[in-house]
Structures are given as structure tokens and as C-alpha cells.
Short mmCIF file of C-alpha atoms and ligand atoms in Angstrom, two decimals:
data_model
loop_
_atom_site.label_atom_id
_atom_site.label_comp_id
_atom_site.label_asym_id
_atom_site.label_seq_id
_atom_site.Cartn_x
_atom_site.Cartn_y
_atom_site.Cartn_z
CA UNK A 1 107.86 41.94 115.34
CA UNK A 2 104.34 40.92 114.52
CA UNK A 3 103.64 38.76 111.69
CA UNK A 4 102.26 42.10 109.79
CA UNK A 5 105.28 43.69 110.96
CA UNK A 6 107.24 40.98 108.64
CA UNK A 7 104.97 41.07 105.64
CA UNK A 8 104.98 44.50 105.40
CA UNK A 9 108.58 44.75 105.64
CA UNK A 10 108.67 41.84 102.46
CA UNK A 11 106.05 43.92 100.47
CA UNK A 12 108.68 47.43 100.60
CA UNK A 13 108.38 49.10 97.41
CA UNK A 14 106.40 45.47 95.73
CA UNK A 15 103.16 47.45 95.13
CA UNK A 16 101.39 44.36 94.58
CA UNK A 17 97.99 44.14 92.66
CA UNK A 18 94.89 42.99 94.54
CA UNK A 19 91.92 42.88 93.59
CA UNK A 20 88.99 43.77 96.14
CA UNK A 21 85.63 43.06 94.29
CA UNK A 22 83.49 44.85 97.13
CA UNK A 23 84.73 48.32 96.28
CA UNK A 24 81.05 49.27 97.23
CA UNK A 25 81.74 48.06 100.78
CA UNK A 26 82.36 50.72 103.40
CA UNK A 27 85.09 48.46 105.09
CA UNK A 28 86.60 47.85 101.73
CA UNK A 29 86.86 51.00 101.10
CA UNK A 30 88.54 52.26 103.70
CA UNK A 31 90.84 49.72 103.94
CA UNK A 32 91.64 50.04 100.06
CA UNK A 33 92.42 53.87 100.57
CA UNK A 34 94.58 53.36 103.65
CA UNK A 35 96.31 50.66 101.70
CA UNK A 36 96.76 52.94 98.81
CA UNK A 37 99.36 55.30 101.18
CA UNK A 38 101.67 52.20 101.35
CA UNK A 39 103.71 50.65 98.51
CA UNK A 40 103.23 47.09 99.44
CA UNK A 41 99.55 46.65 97.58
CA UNK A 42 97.94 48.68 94.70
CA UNK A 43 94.07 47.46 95.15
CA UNK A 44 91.90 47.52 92.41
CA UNK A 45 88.76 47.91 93.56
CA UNK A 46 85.49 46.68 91.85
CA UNK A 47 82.12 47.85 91.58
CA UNK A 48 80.07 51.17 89.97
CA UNK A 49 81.88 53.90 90.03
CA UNK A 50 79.67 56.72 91.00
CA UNK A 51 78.56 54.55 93.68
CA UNK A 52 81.63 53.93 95.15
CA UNK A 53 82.89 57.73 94.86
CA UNK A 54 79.23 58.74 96.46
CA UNK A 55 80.76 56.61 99.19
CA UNK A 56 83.96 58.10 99.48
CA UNK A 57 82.61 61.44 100.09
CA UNK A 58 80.34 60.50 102.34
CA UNK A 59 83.36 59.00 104.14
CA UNK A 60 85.73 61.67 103.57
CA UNK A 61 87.71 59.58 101.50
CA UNK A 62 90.26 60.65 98.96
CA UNK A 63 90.11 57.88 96.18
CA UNK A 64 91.60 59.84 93.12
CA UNK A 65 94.52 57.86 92.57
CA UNK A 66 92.27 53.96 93.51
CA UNK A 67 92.02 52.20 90.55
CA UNK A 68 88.39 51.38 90.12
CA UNK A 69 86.84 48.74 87.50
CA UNK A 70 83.09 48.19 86.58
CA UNK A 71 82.68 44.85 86.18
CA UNK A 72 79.21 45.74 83.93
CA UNK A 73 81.12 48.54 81.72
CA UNK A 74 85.02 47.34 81.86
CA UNK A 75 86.70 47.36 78.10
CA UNK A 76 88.08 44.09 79.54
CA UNK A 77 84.82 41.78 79.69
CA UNK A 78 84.89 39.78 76.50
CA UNK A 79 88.47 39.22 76.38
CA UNK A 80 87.60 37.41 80.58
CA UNK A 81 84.72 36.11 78.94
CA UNK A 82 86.33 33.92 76.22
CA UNK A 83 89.07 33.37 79.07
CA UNK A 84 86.84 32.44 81.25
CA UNK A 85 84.74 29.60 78.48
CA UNK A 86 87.62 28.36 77.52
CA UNK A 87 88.98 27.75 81.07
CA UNK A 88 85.67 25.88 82.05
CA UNK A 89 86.49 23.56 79.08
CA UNK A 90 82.46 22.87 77.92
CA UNK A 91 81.25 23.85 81.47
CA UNK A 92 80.09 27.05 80.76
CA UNK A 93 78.79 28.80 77.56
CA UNK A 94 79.60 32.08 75.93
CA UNK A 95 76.21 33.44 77.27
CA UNK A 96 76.12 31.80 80.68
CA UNK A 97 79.67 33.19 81.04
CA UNK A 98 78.64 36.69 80.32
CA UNK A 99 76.08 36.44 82.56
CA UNK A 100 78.59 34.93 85.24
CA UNK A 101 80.74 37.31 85.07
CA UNK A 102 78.34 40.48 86.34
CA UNK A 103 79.22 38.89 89.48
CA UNK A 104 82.23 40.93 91.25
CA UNK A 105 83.84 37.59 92.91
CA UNK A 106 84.04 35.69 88.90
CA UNK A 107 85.31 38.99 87.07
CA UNK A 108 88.05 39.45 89.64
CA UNK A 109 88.82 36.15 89.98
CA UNK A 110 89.11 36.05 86.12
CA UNK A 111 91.48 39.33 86.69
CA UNK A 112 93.86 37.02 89.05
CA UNK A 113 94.01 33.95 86.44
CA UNK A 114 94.98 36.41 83.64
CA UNK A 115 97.76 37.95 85.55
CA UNK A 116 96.23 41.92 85.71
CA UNK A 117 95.78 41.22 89.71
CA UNK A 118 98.10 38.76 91.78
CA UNK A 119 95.50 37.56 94.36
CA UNK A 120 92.11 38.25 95.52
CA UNK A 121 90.64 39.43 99.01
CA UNK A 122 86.46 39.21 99.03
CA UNK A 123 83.79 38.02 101.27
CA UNK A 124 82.94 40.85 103.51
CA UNK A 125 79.43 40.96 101.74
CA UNK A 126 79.45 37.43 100.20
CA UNK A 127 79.54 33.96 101.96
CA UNK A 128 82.15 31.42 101.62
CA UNK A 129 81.01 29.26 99.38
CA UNK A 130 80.20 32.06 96.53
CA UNK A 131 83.62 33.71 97.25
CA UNK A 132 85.38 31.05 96.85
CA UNK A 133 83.82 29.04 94.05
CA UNK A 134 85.28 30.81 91.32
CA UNK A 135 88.70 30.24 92.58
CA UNK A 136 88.37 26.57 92.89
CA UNK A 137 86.76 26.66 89.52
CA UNK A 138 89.06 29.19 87.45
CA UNK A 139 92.10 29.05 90.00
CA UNK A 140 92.51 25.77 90.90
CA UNK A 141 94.90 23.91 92.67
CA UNK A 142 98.59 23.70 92.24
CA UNK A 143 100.29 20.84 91.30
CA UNK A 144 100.43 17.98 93.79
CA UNK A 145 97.13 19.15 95.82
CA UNK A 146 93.81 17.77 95.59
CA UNK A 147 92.01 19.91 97.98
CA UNK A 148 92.67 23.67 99.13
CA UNK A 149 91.85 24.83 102.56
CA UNK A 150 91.54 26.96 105.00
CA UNK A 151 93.84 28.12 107.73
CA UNK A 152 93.60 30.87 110.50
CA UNK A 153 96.83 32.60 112.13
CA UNK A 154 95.83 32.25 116.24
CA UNK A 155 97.86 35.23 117.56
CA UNK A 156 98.03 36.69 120.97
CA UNK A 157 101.03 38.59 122.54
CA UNK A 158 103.99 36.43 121.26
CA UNK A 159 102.33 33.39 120.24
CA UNK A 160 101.34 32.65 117.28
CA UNK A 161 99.65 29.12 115.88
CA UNK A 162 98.20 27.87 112.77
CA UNK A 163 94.21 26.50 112.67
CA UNK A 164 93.48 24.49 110.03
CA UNK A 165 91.08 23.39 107.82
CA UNK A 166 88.44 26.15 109.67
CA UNK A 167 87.14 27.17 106.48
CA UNK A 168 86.95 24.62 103.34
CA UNK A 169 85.80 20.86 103.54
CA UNK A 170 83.08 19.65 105.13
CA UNK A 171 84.34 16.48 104.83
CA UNK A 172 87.92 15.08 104.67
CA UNK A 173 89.50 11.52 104.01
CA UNK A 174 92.38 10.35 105.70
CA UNK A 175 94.75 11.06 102.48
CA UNK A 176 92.72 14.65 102.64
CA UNK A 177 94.01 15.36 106.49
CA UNK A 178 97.60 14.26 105.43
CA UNK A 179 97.45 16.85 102.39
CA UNK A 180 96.41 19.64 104.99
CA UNK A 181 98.86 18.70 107.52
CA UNK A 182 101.74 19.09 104.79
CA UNK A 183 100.21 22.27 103.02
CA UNK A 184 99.79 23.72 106.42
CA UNK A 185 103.13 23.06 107.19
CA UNK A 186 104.65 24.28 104.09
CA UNK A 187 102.33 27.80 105.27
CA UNK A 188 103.83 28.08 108.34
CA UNK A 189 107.60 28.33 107.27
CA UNK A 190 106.31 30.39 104.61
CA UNK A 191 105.49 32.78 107.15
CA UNK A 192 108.71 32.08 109.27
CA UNK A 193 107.33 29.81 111.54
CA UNK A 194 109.02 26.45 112.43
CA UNK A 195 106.32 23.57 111.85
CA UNK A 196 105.60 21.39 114.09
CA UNK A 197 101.92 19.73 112.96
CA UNK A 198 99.73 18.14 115.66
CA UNK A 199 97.08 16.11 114.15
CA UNK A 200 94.52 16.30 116.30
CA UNK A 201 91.65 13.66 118.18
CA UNK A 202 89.75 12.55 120.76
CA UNK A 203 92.64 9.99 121.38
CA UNK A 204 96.05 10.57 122.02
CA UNK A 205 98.31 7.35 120.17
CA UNK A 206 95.47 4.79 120.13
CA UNK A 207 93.82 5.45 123.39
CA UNK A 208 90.43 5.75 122.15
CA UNK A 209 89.31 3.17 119.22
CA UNK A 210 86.90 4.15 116.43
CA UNK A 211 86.82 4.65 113.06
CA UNK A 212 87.86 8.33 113.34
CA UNK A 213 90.26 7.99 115.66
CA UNK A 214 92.04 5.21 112.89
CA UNK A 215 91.45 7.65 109.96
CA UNK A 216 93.98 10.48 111.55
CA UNK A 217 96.03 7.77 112.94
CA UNK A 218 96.34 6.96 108.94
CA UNK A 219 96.61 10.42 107.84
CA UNK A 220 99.53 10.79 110.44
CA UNK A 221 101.57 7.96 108.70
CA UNK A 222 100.75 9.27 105.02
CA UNK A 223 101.82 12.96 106.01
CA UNK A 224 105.05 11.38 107.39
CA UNK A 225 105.65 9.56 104.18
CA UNK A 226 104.68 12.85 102.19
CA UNK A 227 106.94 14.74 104.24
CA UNK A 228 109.69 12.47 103.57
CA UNK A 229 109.47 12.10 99.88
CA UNK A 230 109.08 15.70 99.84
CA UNK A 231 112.44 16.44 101.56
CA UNK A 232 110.63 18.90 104.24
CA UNK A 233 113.19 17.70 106.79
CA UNK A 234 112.73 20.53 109.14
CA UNK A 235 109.06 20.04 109.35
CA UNK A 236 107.49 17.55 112.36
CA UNK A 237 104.34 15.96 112.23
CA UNK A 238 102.91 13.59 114.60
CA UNK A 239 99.49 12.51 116.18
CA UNK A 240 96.80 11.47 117.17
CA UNK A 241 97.21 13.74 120.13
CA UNK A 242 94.25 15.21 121.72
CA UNK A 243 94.48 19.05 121.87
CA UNK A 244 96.08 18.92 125.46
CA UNK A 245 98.53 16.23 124.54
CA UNK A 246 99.86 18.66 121.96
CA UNK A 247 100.23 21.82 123.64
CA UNK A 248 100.70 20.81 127.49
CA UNK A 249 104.16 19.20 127.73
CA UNK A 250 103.27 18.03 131.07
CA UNK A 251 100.10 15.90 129.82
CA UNK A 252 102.61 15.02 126.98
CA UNK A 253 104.95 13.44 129.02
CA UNK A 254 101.99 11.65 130.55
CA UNK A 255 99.82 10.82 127.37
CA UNK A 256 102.07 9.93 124.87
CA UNK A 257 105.80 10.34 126.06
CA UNK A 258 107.50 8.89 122.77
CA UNK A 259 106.11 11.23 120.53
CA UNK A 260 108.16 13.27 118.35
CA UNK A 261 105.70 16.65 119.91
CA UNK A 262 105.93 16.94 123.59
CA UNK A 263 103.70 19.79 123.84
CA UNK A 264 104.99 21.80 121.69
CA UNK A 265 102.77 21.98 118.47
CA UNK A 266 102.23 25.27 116.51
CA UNK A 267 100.31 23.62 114.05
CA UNK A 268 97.11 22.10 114.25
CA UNK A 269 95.30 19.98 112.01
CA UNK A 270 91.20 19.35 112.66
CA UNK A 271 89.98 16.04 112.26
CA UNK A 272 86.68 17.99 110.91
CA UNK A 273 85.27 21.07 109.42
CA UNK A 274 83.26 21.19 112.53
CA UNK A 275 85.65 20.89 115.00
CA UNK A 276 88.21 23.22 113.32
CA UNK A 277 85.78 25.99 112.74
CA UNK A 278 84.31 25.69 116.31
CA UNK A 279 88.16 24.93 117.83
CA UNK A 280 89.55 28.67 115.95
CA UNK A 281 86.10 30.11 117.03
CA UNK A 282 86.41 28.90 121.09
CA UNK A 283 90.03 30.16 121.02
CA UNK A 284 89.20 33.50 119.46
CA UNK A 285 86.03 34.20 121.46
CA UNK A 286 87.05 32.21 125.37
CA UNK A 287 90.54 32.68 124.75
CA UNK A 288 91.52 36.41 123.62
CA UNK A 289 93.15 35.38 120.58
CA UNK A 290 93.22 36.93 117.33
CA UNK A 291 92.05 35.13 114.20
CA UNK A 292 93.73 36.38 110.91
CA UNK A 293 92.37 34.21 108.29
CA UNK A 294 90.84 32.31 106.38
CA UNK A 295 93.88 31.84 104.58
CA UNK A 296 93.51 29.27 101.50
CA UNK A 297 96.14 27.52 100.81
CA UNK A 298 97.03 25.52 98.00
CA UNK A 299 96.16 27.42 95.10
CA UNK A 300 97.85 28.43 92.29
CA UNK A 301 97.26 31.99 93.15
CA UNK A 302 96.44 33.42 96.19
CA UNK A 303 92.49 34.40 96.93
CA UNK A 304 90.89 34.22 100.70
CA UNK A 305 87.75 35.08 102.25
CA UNK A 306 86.88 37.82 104.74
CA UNK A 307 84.49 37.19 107.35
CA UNK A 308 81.03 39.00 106.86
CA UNK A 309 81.53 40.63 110.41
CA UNK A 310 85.18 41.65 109.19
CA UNK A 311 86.46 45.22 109.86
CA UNK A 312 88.55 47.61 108.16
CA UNK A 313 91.32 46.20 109.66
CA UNK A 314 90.86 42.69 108.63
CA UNK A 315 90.31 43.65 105.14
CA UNK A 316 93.67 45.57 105.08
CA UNK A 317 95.44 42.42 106.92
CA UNK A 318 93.97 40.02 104.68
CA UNK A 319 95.28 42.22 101.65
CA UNK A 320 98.81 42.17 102.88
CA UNK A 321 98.52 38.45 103.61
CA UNK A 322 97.04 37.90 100.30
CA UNK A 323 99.96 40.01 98.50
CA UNK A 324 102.82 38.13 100.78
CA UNK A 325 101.43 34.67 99.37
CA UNK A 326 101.30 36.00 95.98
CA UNK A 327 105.25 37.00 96.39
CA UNK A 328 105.93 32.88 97.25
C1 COA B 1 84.11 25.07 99.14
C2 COA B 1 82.73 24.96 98.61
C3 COA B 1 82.22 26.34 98.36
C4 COA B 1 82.71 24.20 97.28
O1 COA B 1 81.54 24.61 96.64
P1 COA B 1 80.58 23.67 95.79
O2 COA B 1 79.77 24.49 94.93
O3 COA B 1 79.88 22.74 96.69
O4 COA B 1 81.64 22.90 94.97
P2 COA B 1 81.39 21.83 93.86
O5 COA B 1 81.46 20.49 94.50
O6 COA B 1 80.18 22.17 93.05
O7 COA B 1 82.70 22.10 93.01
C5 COA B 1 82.93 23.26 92.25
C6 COA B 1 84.33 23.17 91.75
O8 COA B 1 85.23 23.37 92.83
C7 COA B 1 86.09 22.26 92.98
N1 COA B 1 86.29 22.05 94.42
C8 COA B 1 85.33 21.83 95.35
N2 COA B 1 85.90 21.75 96.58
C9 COA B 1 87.24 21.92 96.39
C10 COA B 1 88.35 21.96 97.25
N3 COA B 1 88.26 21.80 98.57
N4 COA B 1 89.57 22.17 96.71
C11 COA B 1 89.73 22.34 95.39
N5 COA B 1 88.71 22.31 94.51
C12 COA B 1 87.48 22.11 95.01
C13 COA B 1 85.40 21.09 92.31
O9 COA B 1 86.33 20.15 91.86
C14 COA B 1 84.68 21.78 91.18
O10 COA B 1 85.56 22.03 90.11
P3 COA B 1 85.02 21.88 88.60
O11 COA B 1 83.74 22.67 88.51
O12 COA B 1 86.13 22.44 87.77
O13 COA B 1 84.78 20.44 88.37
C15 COA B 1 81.81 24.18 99.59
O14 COA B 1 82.39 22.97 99.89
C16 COA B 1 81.51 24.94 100.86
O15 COA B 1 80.60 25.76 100.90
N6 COA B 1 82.27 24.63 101.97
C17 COA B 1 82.01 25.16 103.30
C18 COA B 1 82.37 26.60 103.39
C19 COA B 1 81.95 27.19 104.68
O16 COA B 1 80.78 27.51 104.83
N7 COA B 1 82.89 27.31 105.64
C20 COA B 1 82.62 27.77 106.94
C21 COA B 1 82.75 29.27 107.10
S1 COA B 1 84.41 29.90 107.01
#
């Protein structure tokens, strides 16, 4: 079974509310109406009306039963206004939150925080940054995390790995890597998958010295120490391992043959924005895997990011992603 195959199968019968703020989107569209057929997601799509059911026809679409809110007419704005001020605690006023909330990716946020959606899926017409903003502003994270981030489910044939952070912080501490490694960690078995978290380097267990080679060597021994106080005893992390040294058991054996990962890492945490966002990328592009993600973690409720090149399919896999987190 493919890791849709299981979600889907969790989401029987949960009709779960997501919101999809680019309801004027063609992709968006499509993917809200095929979604509609299925009782794992309800979408509630955003954006003018009569623009969006010009769309439909044009598409052949039947949209009758897609529930549709305009951000710049909804009955709900001032009560997601006052939400939304008081949230911001002095950050925002009444009138620069009205204004703030014409924009699709705030009012649906604002939807998820007071509990009419369970998670958000935007970005095929918006970059990162503004998708994501709101959620980091009005979201936040849960307890315990300082940072949220990105992850990407690497999938081809039967296997199946976890990216991360592709999407989220340009730039990361040591005590910011150990975070990801244990949030990514905690993703992975809460998609079934048995964690074991490679941190990853140019070095492999002190081969190379430099500053960046000591900050994951640091972040190695504070995830360990999280992992411990945590209880997460069927979660492994180890590093620095340079990517071979963590998924070749032969070079394991050879690079560092005392480590706790001989090879066999499903996990794999970026020392950098940069690297993980070109490492995902190379693997996608050179090596025929699929990317399903960005998937933030560590929020208190679920919202991720489509790719502006994203397809209808993406859209509808990101949805019943987004719906499965919202169900943990
Ligand atoms: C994530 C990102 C949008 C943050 O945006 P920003 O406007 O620079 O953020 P700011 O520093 O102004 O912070 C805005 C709020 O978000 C919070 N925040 C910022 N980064 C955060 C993070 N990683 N986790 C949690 N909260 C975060 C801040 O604390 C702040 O909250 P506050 O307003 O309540 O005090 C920005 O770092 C970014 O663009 N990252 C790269 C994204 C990207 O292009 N990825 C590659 C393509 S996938």
C-alpha cells in the first residue's frame, strides 16, 4: 500500500475540513471537486464566487455541493478580524487587520485557528514565505518547538524517506537541527514509518573538522538527549554521516562502523536550507523520485505549501496529507 493508500484508508467516512484559499486556481479546483466525491476531506474553497463558478464551467466542473467563501463578502470577517487583533496581541490594528485579511492565505488561516477548517493547503499561486506567514504568526508552534519546518516524503516504488528541513529556515543552530531531527522523527511514525534519523555532513564521525561539521556533531548529542527525555525509545538518531555513510551499508561498515545506522537511514536531516532544498530537488529530478511535500511540521494545526509548479494531483495529495495530520 502506498502512503496515500494508508491515509485514505484513516480519513473513511472523517470528512475533514480544509481549507483551500486558491479556489480561483484551475488546479485547485479540480482537485477540490475530485476531493469532494470522497468522504475523507470537505474543502472549502476561497475566493469570488462567480469567478470561480465561471471556472467550473469552463472546466466542466460540477461544484454545486463545494462550499465556497468570499473572503471580501463572508458574514464571518469581523468576528476573524477581532480574532485575528487580539491574537497578534498589539501587532496588528483593527484597520490593518481588515485590510490583512482580504488576503485568501490570512482569512483561511484565521478559519483553521478558530476551528471552522482543520488545516490549510495553499501556495499553488503564492510563494512560501506569504503562505506560510500567517501560520507562523496566527498558528504557531506547539508546545515544546521553537521552529516549524519543512519535510518532503521521497517515494519511489517501495521506498519511501523523509527530507527535511527543504522548505523553512534559512538558517539553523545546532539546538535548531536537534529540534528537526526529533520532529521529523515523531512525522515519520506518524505516518507508519520506523525512524531512523541520519544527520547529515560533509564528515562522517569527525572526519572532516570545521565549525559546521561540530555544530551537527552537537545537534546529534542534543537530539539523543531529547529523544531520551522524551521516551521515543523506538526512534534512532545518529550522525554526522555523510549522505553515503547513511544509506550505503557497505561505506557504513567502512566510514563509521560503530554507529547505531549502518546504512540504513530513512530519515534525513540537512545541515542547511540549501543543501536540503537542493538534496530533495537532485533526488526528485536525477533520481526518479517523487516529492510529496512540503509538509510543516510542528504546528499546532496542520497548514503546508504547494509548489507553484504543483498539479492537480499534488493539491489533492497535499489535502489528504494535510487532513491525516489534522486527525494526530
Ligand atoms: C518562513 C519565513 C516565511 C518567515 O517569514 P518572515 O517574514 O521572514 O518571518 P519573521 O521573521 O518576520 O517572523 C514572522 C513571525 O513568524 C515567526 N517565525 C518565523 N520563522 C519561524 C519558524 N521557522 N517557526 C516558527 N515561527 C517562525 C516569528 O517568530 C514571527 O512571529 P511573531 O510575528 O508572532 O513575532 C521565511 O523565513 C522564509 O521565507 N523562509 C524561506 C522559505 C523558502 O523560500 N523556502 C524555499 C522554497 S520551499
Amino acid at each position: 500500500m502506498t502512503l496515500l493508500d494508508v491515509l485514505q484508508e484513516k480519513l473513511t467516512g472523517k470528512n475533514v475540513k480544509i481549507v483551500l484559499p486558491e479556489g480561483e486556481d484551475d488546479r485547485v479546483l479540480e482537485a477540490a471537486t475530485q476531493i469532494q466525491g470522497t468522504d475523507y476531506v470537505s474543502p472549502i474553497l476561497l475566493g469570488n464566487e462567480s469567478n470561480i463558478k465561471a471556472l467550473a464551467s469552463e472546466k466542466g466542473l460540477e461544484i454545486s455541493s463545494l462550499e465556497i467563501i468570499d473572503p471580501e463578502t463572508s458574514e464571518l470577517k469581523q468576528e476573524l478580524v477581532t480574532a485575528f487583533v487580539e491574537r497578534r496581541k498589539g501587532k496588528a490594528t483593527e484597520e490593518q487587520a481588515q485590510e490583512m485579511l482580504k488576503d485568501v492565505n490570512y482569512f483561511g488561516t484565521m478559519l483553521v485557528y478558530t476551528g471552522k477548517a482543520e488545516g490549510l493547503v495553499s501556495g499553488a499561486a503564492h510563494s512560501t514565505g506569504d503562505t506560510v506567514r500567517p501560520a507562523l504568526q496566527i498558528i504557531k508552534t506547539k508546545p515544546g518547538v521553537s521552529k516549524t519546518s519543512g519535510i518532503f516524503f521521497m517515494i519511489k516504488d517501495d521506498q519511501q524517506y523523509i527530507f527535511g528541513d527543504c522548505a523553512i529556515n534559512p538558517t539553523l543552530e545546532a539546538q535548531d537541527l536537534a529540534e528537526i531531527a526529533v520532529e521529523s522523527a515523531k512525522s515519520a511514525k506518524s505516518f507508519g514509518m520506523s525512524p531512523r534519523v541520519a544527520m547529515l555532513s560533509f564528515s562522517t564521525k569527525g572526519s572532516a573538522k570545521s565549525d559546521d561539521v561540530e555544530k551537527v556533531a552537537t545537534a546529534v548529542n542534543l537530539a539523543q538527549e531529547k529523544i531520551e527525555a522524551d521516551q521515543l525509545e523506538d526512534v534512532v538518531v545518529d550522525g554526522e554521516f555523510q549522505f553515503d555513510a547513511a544509506i550505503v551499508p557497505e561505506v557504513a561498515k567502512k566510514k563509521a562502523p560503530d554507529a547505531k545506522i549502518q546504512g540504513d537511514a530513512n530519515v534525513f536531516v540537512f545541515p542547511s536550507l540549501e543543501a536540503g532544498n537542493i538534496g530533495y530537488k537532485i533526488a526528485q529530478r536525477l533520481g526518479g523520485f517523487d516529492a510529496v511535500g512540503p509538509v510543516l511540521q510542528g504546528l499546532n494545526s496542520p497548514v503546508n505549501d504547494l509548489s507553484r509548479g504543483c498539479s492537480k494531483e499534488d493539491v489533492y495529495n497535499l489535502s489528504i496529507i494535510t487532513a491525516a495530520q489534522s486527525l494526530q
